[in-house]
Structures are given as structure tokens and as C-alpha cells.
mmCIF file of C-alpha atoms in Angstrom:
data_model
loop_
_atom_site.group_PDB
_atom_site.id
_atom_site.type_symbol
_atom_site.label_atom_id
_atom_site.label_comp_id
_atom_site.label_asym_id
_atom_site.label_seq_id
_atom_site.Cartn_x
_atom_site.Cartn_y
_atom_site.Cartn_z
ATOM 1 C CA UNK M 1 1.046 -6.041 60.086
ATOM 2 C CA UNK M 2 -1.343 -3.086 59.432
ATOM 3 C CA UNK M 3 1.677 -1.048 57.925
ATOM 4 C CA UNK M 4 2.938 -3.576 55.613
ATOM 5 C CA UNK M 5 -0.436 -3.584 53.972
ATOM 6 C CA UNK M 6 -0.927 -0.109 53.898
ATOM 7 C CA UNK M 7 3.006 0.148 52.287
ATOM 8 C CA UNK M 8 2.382 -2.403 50.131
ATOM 9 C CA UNK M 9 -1.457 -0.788 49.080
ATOM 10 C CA UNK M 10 0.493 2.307 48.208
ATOM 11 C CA UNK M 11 3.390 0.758 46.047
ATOM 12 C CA UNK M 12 0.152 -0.671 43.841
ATOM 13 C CA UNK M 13 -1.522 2.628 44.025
ATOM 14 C CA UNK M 14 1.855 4.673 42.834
ATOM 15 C CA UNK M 15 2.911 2.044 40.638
ATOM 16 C CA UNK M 16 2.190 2.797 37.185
ATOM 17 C CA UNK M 17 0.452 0.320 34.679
ATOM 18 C CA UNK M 18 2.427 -1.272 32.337
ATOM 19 C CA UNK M 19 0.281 -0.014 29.626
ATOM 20 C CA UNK M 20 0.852 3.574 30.953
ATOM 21 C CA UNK M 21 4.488 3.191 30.960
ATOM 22 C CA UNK M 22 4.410 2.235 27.663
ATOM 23 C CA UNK M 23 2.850 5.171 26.512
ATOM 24 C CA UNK M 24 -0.899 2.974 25.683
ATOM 25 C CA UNK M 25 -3.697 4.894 27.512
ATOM 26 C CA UNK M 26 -6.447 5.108 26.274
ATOM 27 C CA UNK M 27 -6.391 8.163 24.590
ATOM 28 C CA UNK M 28 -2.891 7.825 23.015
ATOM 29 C CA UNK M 29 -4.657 4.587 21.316
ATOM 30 C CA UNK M 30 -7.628 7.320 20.145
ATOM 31 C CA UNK M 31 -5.426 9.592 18.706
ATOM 32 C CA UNK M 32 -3.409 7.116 16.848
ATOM 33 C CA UNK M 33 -6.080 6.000 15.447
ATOM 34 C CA UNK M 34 -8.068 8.834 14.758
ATOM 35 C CA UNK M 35 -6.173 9.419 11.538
ATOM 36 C CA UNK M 36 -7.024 5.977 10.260
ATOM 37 C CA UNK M 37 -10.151 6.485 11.401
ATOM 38 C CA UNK M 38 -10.412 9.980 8.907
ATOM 39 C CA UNK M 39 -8.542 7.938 6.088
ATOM 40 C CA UNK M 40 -11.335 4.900 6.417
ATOM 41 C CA UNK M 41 -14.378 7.668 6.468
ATOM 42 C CA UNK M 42 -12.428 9.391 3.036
ATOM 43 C CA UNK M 43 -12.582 6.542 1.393
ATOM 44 C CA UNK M 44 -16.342 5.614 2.027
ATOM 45 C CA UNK M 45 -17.650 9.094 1.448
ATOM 46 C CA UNK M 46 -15.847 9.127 -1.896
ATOM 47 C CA UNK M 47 -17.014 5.579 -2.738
ATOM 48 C CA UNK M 48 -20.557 6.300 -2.301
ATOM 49 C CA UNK M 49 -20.121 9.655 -4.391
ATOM 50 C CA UNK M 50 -17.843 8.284 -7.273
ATOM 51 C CA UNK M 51 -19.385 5.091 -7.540
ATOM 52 C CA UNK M 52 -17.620 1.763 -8.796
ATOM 53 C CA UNK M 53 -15.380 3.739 -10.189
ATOM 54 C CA UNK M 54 -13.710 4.866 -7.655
ATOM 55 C CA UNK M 55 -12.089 1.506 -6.704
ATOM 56 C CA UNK M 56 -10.812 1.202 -10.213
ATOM 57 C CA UNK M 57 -7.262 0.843 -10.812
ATOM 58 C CA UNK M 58 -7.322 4.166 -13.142
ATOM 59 C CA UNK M 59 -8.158 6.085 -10.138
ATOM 60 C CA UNK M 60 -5.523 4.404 -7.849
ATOM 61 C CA UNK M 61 -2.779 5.026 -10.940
ATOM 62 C CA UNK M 62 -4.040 8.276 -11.177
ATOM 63 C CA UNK M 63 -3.190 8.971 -7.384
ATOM 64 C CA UNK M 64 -0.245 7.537 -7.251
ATOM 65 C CA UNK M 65 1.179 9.709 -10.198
ATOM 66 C CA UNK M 66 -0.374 12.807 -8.936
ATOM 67 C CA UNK M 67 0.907 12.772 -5.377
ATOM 68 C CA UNK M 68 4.388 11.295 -6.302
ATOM 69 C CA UNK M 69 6.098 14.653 -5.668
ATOM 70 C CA UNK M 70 4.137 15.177 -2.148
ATOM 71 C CA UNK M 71 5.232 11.049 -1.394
ATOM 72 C CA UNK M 72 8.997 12.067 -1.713
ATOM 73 C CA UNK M 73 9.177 15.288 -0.415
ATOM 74 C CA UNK M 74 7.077 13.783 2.496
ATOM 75 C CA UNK M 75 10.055 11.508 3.020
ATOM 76 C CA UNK M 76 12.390 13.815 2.975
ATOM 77 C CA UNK M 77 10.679 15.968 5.642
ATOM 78 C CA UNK M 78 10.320 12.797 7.416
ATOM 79 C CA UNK M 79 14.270 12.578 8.432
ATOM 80 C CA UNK M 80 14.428 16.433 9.698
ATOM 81 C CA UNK M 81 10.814 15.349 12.284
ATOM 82 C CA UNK M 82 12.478 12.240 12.744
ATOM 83 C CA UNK M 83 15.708 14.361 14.106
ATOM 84 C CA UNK M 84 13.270 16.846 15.938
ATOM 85 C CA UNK M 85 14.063 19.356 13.759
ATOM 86 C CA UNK M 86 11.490 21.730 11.355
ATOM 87 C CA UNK M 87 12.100 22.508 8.148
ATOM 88 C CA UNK M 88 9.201 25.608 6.372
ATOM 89 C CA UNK M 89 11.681 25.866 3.417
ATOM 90 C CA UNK M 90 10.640 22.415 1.787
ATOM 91 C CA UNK M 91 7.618 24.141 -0.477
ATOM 92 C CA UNK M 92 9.443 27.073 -1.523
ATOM 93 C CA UNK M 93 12.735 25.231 -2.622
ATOM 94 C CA UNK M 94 10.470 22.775 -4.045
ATOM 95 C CA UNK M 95 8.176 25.685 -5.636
ATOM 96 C CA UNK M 96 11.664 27.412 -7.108
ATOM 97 C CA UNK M 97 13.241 23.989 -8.366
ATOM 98 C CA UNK M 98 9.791 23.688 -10.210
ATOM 99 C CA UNK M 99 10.032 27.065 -11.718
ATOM 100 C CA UNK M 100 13.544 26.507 -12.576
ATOM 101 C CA UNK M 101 12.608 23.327 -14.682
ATOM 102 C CA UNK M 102 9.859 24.932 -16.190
ATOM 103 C CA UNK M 103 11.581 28.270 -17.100
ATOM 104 C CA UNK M 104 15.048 26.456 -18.349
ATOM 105 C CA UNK M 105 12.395 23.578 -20.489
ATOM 106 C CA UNK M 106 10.315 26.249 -21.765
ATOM 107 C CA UNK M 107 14.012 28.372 -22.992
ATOM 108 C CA UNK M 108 14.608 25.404 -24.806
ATOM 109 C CA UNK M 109 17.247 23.720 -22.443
ATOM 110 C CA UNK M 110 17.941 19.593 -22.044
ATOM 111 C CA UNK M 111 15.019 18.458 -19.429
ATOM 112 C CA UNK M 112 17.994 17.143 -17.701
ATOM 113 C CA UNK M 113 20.123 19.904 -17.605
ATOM 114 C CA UNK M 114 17.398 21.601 -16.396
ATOM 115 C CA UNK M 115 16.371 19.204 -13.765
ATOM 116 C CA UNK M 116 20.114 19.023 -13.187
ATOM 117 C CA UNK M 117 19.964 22.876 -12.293
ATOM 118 C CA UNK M 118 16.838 22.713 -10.197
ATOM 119 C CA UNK M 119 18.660 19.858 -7.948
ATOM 120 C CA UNK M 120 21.531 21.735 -7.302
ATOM 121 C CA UNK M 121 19.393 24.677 -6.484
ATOM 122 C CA UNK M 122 17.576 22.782 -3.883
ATOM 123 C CA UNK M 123 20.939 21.417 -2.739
ATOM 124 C CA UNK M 124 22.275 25.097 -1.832
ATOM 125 C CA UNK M 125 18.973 25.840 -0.297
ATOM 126 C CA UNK M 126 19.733 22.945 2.106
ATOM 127 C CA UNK M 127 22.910 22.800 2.891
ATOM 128 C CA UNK M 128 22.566 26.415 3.770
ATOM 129 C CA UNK M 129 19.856 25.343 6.180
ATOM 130 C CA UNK M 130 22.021 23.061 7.127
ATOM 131 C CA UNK M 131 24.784 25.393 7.449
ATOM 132 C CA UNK M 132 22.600 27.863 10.077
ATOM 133 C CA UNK M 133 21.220 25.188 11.803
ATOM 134 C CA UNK M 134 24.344 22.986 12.843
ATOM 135 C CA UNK M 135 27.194 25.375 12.554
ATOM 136 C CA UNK M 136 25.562 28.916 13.440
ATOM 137 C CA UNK M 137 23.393 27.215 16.083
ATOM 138 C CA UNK M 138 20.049 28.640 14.797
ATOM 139 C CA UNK M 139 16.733 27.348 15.324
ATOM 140 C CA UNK M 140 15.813 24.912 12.712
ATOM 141 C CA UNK M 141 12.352 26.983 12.719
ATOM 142 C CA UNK M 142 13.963 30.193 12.266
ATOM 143 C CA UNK M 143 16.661 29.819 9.580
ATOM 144 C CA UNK M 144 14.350 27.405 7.258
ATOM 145 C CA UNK M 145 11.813 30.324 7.737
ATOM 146 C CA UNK M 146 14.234 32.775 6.870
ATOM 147 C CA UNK M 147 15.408 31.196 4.048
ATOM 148 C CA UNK M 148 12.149 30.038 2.394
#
């Protein structure tokens, strides 16, 4: 009788929780958080230093037109993490497909020829990466490095 308790006080003892299984300690719940958490105090400290105004929806329009570049290149980034992949070229391609706009506006050129010219730029940029990282079998880290 004495063993079957003691076998079945182990078999609790070994068993994980459910909420360990799943990944829901409590410091996986702390570090999700945390960047909520970051967000939340952001938003206060810039309250109390902006004022009224800060919750006006200028300054919300304002953000959202400023960091619409960031928001889709985010996403894009977002698919090669998803994928467990890295990719350190995104700022640089996105830095030359810029300066590509700006040089081919400033020369005069169609705004969308020239953004026409800075996408396809970016596109040989990545399917290069591509290129490295699927067929030659490189790191992801490496050849985005090397090529940004």
C-alpha cells in the first residue's frame, strides 16, 4: 500500500502543471507584459508633459503618418521572424529605395517612375537574399548582413 502512494506522490511531483506546459509561468506572463507595461508608462509620462494635447486627434494623425513607413516595413520583417529567419538588410534597402526616390524626384523624373525604380531595387535586394538563403544554404544572418 505504502508504494502505491509513494508512486502515485511522485507521478504528482514529476507531473508538470498545466499552466507550465502551456508555456504560462509566472515569469513568461511578466515578460509578456512588460512591454505593455513600458507602452502604458509612455503614454502617462507624455500625457503629464504634453498636456491635453497630447490625447488630441492631431497628435494621433500625426503618429500615424509619421511611423507609416516603420508600420509596413515592421510587417514585412514580421514574416522572415515569423519563419525564424533574420533579415539586417531591411534599413539599408529601405535607406537606398529612399535615396533612389529622392535622387530620381529631385532629377526631375515621374514620382512613380521613380518609386517604380526604388521597388524594383528593393525587389533585387531580396530576392538575392532570398537567393543565398534558400538556394546557397547561407545563414539568413550572414547573407542579409552581407548584402546590406
Amino acid at each position: 500500500m505504502s508504494t502505491d502512494l509513494n508512486h502515485t506522490a511522485s507521478a504528482v511531483i514529476a507531473t508538470p502543471t498545466k499552466a507550465r506546459r502551456n508555456g504560462m509561468n509566472l515569469a513568461s506572463i511578466a515578460a509578456r507584459g512588460s512591454l505593455v507595461m513600458v507602452l502604458i508608462a509612455l503614454v502617462v509620462v507624455f500625457a503629464l508633459i504634453n498636456g491635453s494635447d497630447f490625447f488630441a486627434a492631431s497628435t494621433f494623425k500625426l503618429i500615424l503618418s509619421t511611423q507609416a513607413a516603420v508600420g509596413v516595413i515592421a510587417l514585412a520583417v514580421t514574416i522572415a521572424s515569423v519563419t525564424g529567419q533574420v533579415d539586417l538588410s531591411v534599413a539599408s534597402v529601405m535607406g537606398g529605395a529612399a535615396g533612389i526616390t529622392a535622387m530620381q524626384v529631385a532629377d526631375g523624373t515621374s514620382p512613380v517612375i521613380a518609386m517604380a525604380q526604388a521597388l524594383t531595387f528593393a525587389l533585387v535586394f531580396g530576392l538575392a537574399n532570398g537567393f543565398l538563403v534558400t538556394v546557397g544554404r547561407m545563414s539568413s544572418i550572414i547573407a542579409t548582413l552581407a548584402t546590406g
